[in-house]
Amino acid sequence: MVTFDVLRSVVFFYIKTPLRVKEAGLEELIPTTWWPTRFDKEGRDEREQNEESSEERLRRRAYERGCQRLKKRIEVVEELQVQILRLMLNNKDKGTGEASRYIFLNKFRKFLQENASNRGNPTVLCPPEYMVCFLHRLITAIRGYWDEGKRKSVGCVSSEEAYVPPQLFYNGKVDYFDLQRLGGLLSHLKKTLKDDLASKANIIIDPSEILPTAMDDLDEDEESGAAQRPFGAAAMGGALARPSWLSSPTLGRANRFLSTAAVSLMTPRRPLAPPEKVKVRTLAVEQRTEEDIEGSHGNDGLLLGRPLEEPDQPITEKSLLEILDGIVMMYNLSVHQQLGKMVVVSDDVHEYAVALKDTEEKIARCPDKRPDILDELQKSQKVFAEKLNHLSRRLAWINATIYSKEKMLDVYWLLRVCIRTIEHADNTGSLFAFAPEFYLNVAMNSYSALKNYFSPSNNMDELPGYEETLARLAAILAKHFADPRIVGTDIKDSLMQALASYVCYPQSLRAVERIPEEQRVAMMRNLLAPYEQRPWAQTNWILVRLWRGCGFGYRYTRLPHLLKTKPEDANLPSLQKPCPSLLLQRHMAELLSQDKDMAASFLNSVLNQLNWAFSEFIGMIQEIQQAAERPERNFVDTRQLKVCATCFDLSVSLLRVLEMTVTLVPEIFLDWTRPSAELLLRRLAQLLNQVLNRVTAERNLFDRVVNLRLPGLESVDHYPILVAVTGILVRILVDSDRQGVSRAAAVLLSDPCFQLHSIQHLLGENEPPAPGPAPPPPSDRKHFSLHAYTDYISADEERKVEQMLTFLTEESKEAAASAAPTSEEDLCPICYAHPISAIFKPCSHKSCKACINQHLMNNKDCFFCKATITGVEDYSKPASS
């Protein structure tokens, strides 16, 4: 029996990264340093594209040999640490007391509880760099014991197939403190799923033990339900959100209540005999014994409450299952965050290497007449070289201790453990709600670590079974991002962001396409649900990525006006090359074509959000323009600029989803046998005309703000929004059949906001002079024209725009000649654009059909008297006497 303190043990397993390479003897181990010296225009290493010089190749090989020498010396220490840890995990040294493993297990759980409960107080926490080393040693030790048990026992699985059985999440044998479950608070789940626990797992909650204890807590849980959630950090860009587990006082109260409640558990299910109740006390962590964990005399220990979906035979020793559960929790607590922090050393090497390269080029160009400049440049060169020598040796240490191939395999093993655990928990149906949120978080974050932290020094494609793992993770994201059993806002956002990142890269997108067709169709159906009452921006982003590469002028990675600027992070999902999914587009087309009600509600919500986003954008650029043009010095709030740019990006992405929809399923707008088609087409035409009028007029508000080129509004430009609008117009006015083109043109021209010069503007043609000051000379004016973007817009696309302009010019002349004047009293009192054509029942108020039909999609009350509208009939003005 070994006694020990876990925190001190964790410190013992830490291999400290040296701050001074001389003290660590790295100069002797790695006498030759190396770093990349060839870069492309954006500063990325181009060693793969360019042949190395012989001198550089020799340096790199000498550096790699030094790294291997360092790694071998570190591995000796790591192996000793693993052997010591194996002594702590020995369950055969019971003697007169308790075996070491059970002492370790209880103290390890207490250690995790302290670190989980004090995350707001860093002084009492174990430093995350210690956790990283401890996690890797623990994984090595537990896998060794796991595989030894596999060799000794029939029915057990190898560590390659390890997972945590789902009964640990709901049988009360393992304390998860106040960490959040997928279905909400544990007290809420115990009440709402007590029947499922009884039928699926033979677990009975004794009412006599629960009801008298804390009715106030139960009532409050019933009122708040699963909706009460702690707020987590919002994820930005391609990062994954890390939920904050402990910010809700209700969680702590629920935990105190549950710690005093006794849970009655049943023995494993017997098919024909009624279940027998077995009283099991919920013990504090430090009070548990070997029997409580491993079980005895028909007691399943940690595996009480086995669902039918789980095997009868334990997959390994039950104590190892709880240690594995603790490893996953430890990764979530701080290990992932620390892995991300250490990448900064590699980034520093890259930045200094680029700076050194730039300095050497300046030295080569420096004229002989300026020795002073040459001297300064040589001093800078020396400083950069010394810093790179230090950083390259430090990076060798980090790559050996944190980012080595072996450490990558550990994180990959943990990812696969989480995937299998989630799959097994999912098979239990409603009981999946008991699974802790951190399993999904670790699955997403460990994949992110493998992709962003360990690569490119280690190739993910070489991991065993990587393609299958990628597809299984894709299936989890596709199924659970809209899973009603998951109620937490933070975890749902994380799942949505992970799926959005997944579809940006070709390899992971193909993994989504490899999941079973039924799951793909279900995923697309969830993505096409109405946008109201849910976070829709990420949903829209996913649909846009599935389309990017197929739309009009939509084959770019970066916008044309941003090519000369260097991106902050070229690895962001938004900066990946277009990789559309024709398979998922086909599923979308089939769903919208077959389900007319879903298509109408989805497009109604997209049009609503577009109207909101573009209106907010216009309102904000008005304020920005007024502040920027005041004579006194004013600074525009950077947050306002960021929100403004976000609204613009949302407007563009919503337009692209409309373009995808009208391209894949044009009958939604043009087949007027569909009840909502005419209304949707009129709303679409109205919004397109409004966008064109706001964006195309020269020297207007949009034009002036774009020309200011304010920091934060870099994405705001004519090109992205105008080509999106053009793509929609070309599809309905050029690429449709004759009847569809005729209907689209009639609706577009009948809209009072239609102006032909807005279409002419797309090709840089002249327009009527705007009121106000005289325009500048023609030579100083810059006209937007699609003709200027030959690298982005194909000749066929240009031809279609010219064809559309010619067609609209002729149609507008005919419409103007045949238009009959309408008296003001006959105009719709809502829009003042169309004649009155509908009367409401029972109140008999009137408007045009377009206004009332649009209103009824979201509201059933009359515009004027708020009476509930039961019907709408056609109306025509009676002939005057």
PDB file of N, CA and C in Angstrom, residues 6-47:
ATOM      1  N   VAL A   6      -1.924  13.760  -3.692  1.00  0.00           N
ATOM      2  CA  VAL A   6      -2.064  13.837  -5.143  1.00  0.00           C
ATOM      3  C   VAL A   6      -1.421  15.094  -5.706  1.00  0.00           C
ATOM      4  N   LEU A   7      -1.641  16.233  -5.068  1.00  0.00           N
ATOM      5  CA  LEU A   7      -1.095  17.476  -5.616  1.00  0.00           C
ATOM      6  C   LEU A   7       0.428  17.419  -5.690  1.00  0.00           C
ATOM      7  N   ARG A   8       1.062  16.901  -4.622  1.00  0.00           N
ATOM      8  CA  ARG A   8       2.527  16.773  -4.655  1.00  0.00           C
ATOM      9  C   ARG A   8       2.951  15.765  -5.721  1.00  0.00           C
ATOM     10  N   SER A   9       2.162  14.724  -5.893  1.00  0.00           N
ATOM     11  CA  SER A   9       2.487  13.742  -6.935  1.00  0.00           C
ATOM     12  C   SER A   9       2.424  14.371  -8.319  1.00  0.00           C
ATOM     13  N   VAL A  10       1.415  15.201  -8.538  1.00  0.00           N
ATOM     14  CA  VAL A  10       1.280  15.859  -9.835  1.00  0.00           C
ATOM     15  C   VAL A  10       2.486  16.742 -10.107  1.00  0.00           C
ATOM     16  N   VAL A  11       2.946  17.445  -9.085  1.00  0.00           N
ATOM     17  CA  VAL A  11       4.146  18.277  -9.245  1.00  0.00           C
ATOM     18  C   VAL A  11       5.348  17.402  -9.596  1.00  0.00           C
ATOM     19  N   PHE A  12       5.415  16.228  -9.012  1.00  0.00           N
ATOM     20  CA  PHE A  12       6.537  15.328  -9.278  1.00  0.00           C
ATOM     21  C   PHE A  12       6.577  14.887 -10.744  1.00  0.00           C
ATOM     22  N   PHE A  13       5.418  14.751 -11.362  1.00  0.00           N
ATOM     23  CA  PHE A  13       5.369  14.284 -12.752  1.00  0.00           C
ATOM     24  C   PHE A  13       5.602  15.400 -13.765  1.00  0.00           C
ATOM     25  N   TYR A  14       5.840  16.612 -13.306  1.00  0.00           N
ATOM     26  CA  TYR A  14       6.029  17.758 -14.216  1.00  0.00           C
ATOM     27  C   TYR A  14       7.465  17.809 -14.710  1.00  0.00           C
ATOM     28  N   ILE A  15       7.630  17.928 -16.016  1.00  0.00           N
ATOM     29  CA  ILE A  15       8.958  18.143 -16.608  1.00  0.00           C
ATOM     30  C   ILE A  15       9.009  19.603 -17.046  1.00  0.00           C
ATOM     31  N   LYS A  16       9.720  20.397 -16.310  1.00  0.00           N
ATOM     32  CA  LYS A  16       9.680  21.852 -16.466  1.00  0.00           C
ATOM     33  C   LYS A  16      10.365  22.296 -17.751  1.00  0.00           C
ATOM     34  N   THR A  17       9.697  23.202 -18.460  1.00  0.00           N
ATOM     35  CA  THR A  17      10.277  23.784 -19.669  1.00  0.00           C
ATOM     36  C   THR A  17      11.309  24.831 -19.262  1.00  0.00           C
ATOM     37  N   PRO A  18      12.557  24.720 -19.711  1.00  0.00           N
ATOM     38  CA  PRO A  18      13.591  25.670 -19.267  1.00  0.00           C
ATOM     39  C   PRO A  18      13.377  27.054 -19.872  1.00  0.00           C
ATOM     40  N   LEU A  19      13.546  28.071 -19.036  1.00  0.00           N
ATOM     41  CA  LEU A  19      13.479  29.447 -19.532  1.00  0.00           C
ATOM     42  C   LEU A  19      14.821  29.886 -20.101  1.00  0.00           C
ATOM     43  N   ARG A  20      15.910  29.321 -19.561  1.00  0.00           N
ATOM     44  CA  ARG A  20      17.250  29.644 -20.057  1.00  0.00           C
ATOM     45  C   ARG A  20      17.883  28.363 -20.592  1.00  0.00           C
ATOM     46  N   VAL A  21      18.161  28.346 -21.867  1.00  0.00           N
ATOM     47  CA  VAL A  21      18.637  27.106 -22.494  1.00  0.00           C
ATOM     48  C   VAL A  21      20.001  26.689 -21.960  1.00  0.00           C
ATOM     49  N   LYS A  22      20.827  27.651 -21.518  1.00  0.00           N
ATOM     50  CA  LYS A  22      22.159  27.291 -21.018  1.00  0.00           C
ATOM     51  C   LYS A  22      22.049  26.449 -19.756  1.00  0.00           C
ATOM     52  N   GLU A  23      21.094  26.810 -18.894  1.00  0.00           N
ATOM     53  CA  GLU A  23      20.942  26.081 -17.647  1.00  0.00           C
ATOM     54  C   GLU A  23      20.505  24.634 -17.894  1.00  0.00           C
ATOM     55  N   ALA A  24      19.776  24.426 -18.952  1.00  0.00           N
ATOM     56  CA  ALA A  24      19.268  23.081 -19.239  1.00  0.00           C
ATOM     57  C   ALA A  24      20.250  22.248 -20.058  1.00  0.00           C
ATOM     58  N   GLY A  25      21.364  22.829 -20.434  1.00  0.00           N
ATOM     59  CA  GLY A  25      22.338  22.081 -21.232  1.00  0.00           C
ATOM     60  C   GLY A  25      21.896  21.838 -22.655  1.00  0.00           C
ATOM     61  N   LEU A  26      20.986  22.668 -23.162  1.00  0.00           N
ATOM     62  CA  LEU A  26      20.480  22.441 -24.509  1.00  0.00           C
ATOM     63  C   LEU A  26      21.500  22.802 -25.581  1.00  0.00           C
ATOM     64  N   GLU A  27      22.426  23.692 -25.263  1.00  0.00           N
ATOM     65  CA  GLU A  27      23.448  24.038 -26.263  1.00  0.00           C
ATOM     66  C   GLU A  27      24.333  22.842 -26.576  1.00  0.00           C
ATOM     67  N   GLU A  28      24.591  22.000 -25.553  1.00  0.00           N
ATOM     68  CA  GLU A  28      25.411  20.811 -25.786  1.00  0.00           C
ATOM     69  C   GLU A  28      24.602  19.731 -26.515  1.00  0.00           C
ATOM     70  N   LEU A  29      23.320  19.581 -26.127  1.00  0.00           N
ATOM     71  CA  LEU A  29      22.498  18.559 -26.758  1.00  0.00           C
ATOM     72  C   LEU A  29      22.141  18.925 -28.196  1.00  0.00           C
ATOM     73  N   ILE A  30      21.875  20.217 -28.424  1.00  0.00           N
ATOM     74  CA  ILE A  30      21.475  20.685 -29.754  1.00  0.00           C
ATOM     75  C   ILE A  30      22.445  21.798 -30.173  1.00  0.00           C
ATOM     76  N   PRO A  31      23.651  21.425 -30.604  1.00  0.00           N
ATOM     77  CA  PRO A  31      24.638  22.464 -30.972  1.00  0.00           C
ATOM     78  C   PRO A  31      24.236  23.245 -32.218  1.00  0.00           C
ATOM     79  N   THR A  32      23.508  22.616 -33.131  1.00  0.00           N
ATOM     80  CA  THR A  32      23.100  23.268 -34.383  1.00  0.00           C
ATOM     81  C   THR A  32      21.613  23.591 -34.326  1.00  0.00           C
ATOM     82  N   THR A  33      21.282  24.867 -34.571  1.00  0.00           N
ATOM     83  CA  THR A  33      19.869  25.272 -34.578  1.00  0.00           C
ATOM     84  C   THR A  33      19.382  25.415 -36.015  1.00  0.00           C
ATOM     85  N   TRP A  34      18.066  25.404 -36.154  1.00  0.00           N
ATOM     86  CA  TRP A  34      17.469  25.507 -37.494  1.00  0.00           C
ATOM     87  C   TRP A  34      16.070  26.099 -37.373  1.00  0.00           C
ATOM     88  N   TRP A  35      15.661  26.807 -38.398  1.00  0.00           N
ATOM     89  CA  TRP A  35      14.290  27.306 -38.505  1.00  0.00           C
ATOM     90  C   TRP A  35      13.993  27.527 -39.984  1.00  0.00           C
ATOM     91  N   PRO A  36      12.722  27.580 -40.377  1.00  0.00           N
ATOM     92  CA  PRO A  36      12.384  27.778 -41.798  1.00  0.00           C
ATOM     93  C   PRO A  36      12.940  29.102 -42.312  1.00  0.00           C
ATOM     94  N   THR A  37      13.422  29.076 -43.542  1.00  0.00           N
ATOM     95  CA  THR A  37      13.989  30.298 -44.136  1.00  0.00           C
ATOM     96  C   THR A  37      13.307  30.694 -45.435  1.00  0.00           C
ATOM     97  N   ARG A  38      12.392  29.886 -45.935  1.00  0.00           N
ATOM     98  CA  ARG A  38      11.693  30.209 -47.189  1.00  0.00           C
ATOM     99  C   ARG A  38      10.209  30.401 -46.873  1.00  0.00           C
ATOM    100  N   PHE A  39       9.671  31.526 -47.339  1.00  0.00           N
ATOM    101  CA  PHE A  39       8.275  31.853 -47.049  1.00  0.00           C
ATOM    102  C   PHE A  39       7.601  32.358 -48.304  1.00  0.00           C
ATOM    103  N   ASP A  40       6.262  32.163 -48.351  1.00  0.00           N
ATOM    104  CA  ASP A  40       5.502  32.748 -49.449  1.00  0.00           C
ATOM    105  C   ASP A  40       5.169  34.194 -49.108  1.00  0.00           C
ATOM    106  N   LYS A  41       4.322  34.826 -49.925  1.00  0.00           N
ATOM    107  CA  LYS A  41       4.027  36.243 -49.747  1.00  0.00           C
ATOM    108  C   LYS A  41       3.315  36.525 -48.432  1.00  0.00           C
ATOM    109  N   GLU A  42       2.627  35.532 -47.864  1.00  0.00           N
ATOM    110  CA  GLU A  42       1.910  35.745 -46.623  1.00  0.00           C
ATOM    111  C   GLU A  42       2.686  35.221 -45.424  1.00  0.00           C
ATOM    112  N   GLY A  43       3.956  34.871 -45.627  1.00  0.00           N
ATOM    113  CA  GLY A  43       4.802  34.500 -44.521  1.00  0.00           C
ATOM    114  C   GLY A  43       4.750  33.042 -44.120  1.00  0.00           C
ATOM    115  N   ARG A  44       4.119  32.189 -44.925  1.00  0.00           N
ATOM    116  CA  ARG A  44       4.047  30.764 -44.569  1.00  0.00           C
ATOM    117  C   ARG A  44       5.289  30.036 -45.077  1.00  0.00           C
ATOM    118  N   ASP A  45       5.626  28.997 -44.349  1.00  0.00           N
ATOM    119  CA  ASP A  45       6.793  28.198 -44.710  1.00  0.00           C
ATOM    120  C   ASP A  45       6.553  27.513 -46.049  1.00  0.00           C
ATOM    121  N   GLU A  46       7.526  27.659 -46.964  1.00  0.00           N
ATOM    122  CA  GLU A  46       7.381  27.078 -48.300  1.00  0.00           C
ATOM    123  C   GLU A  46       8.392  25.967 -48.538  1.00  0.00           C
ATOM    124  N   ARG A  47       8.843  25.324 -47.469  1.00  0.00           N
ATOM    125  CA  ARG A  47       9.857  24.286 -47.628  1.00  0.00           C
ATOM    126  C   ARG A  47       9.353  23.145 -48.499  1.00  0.00           C
TER     127      ARG A  47
END
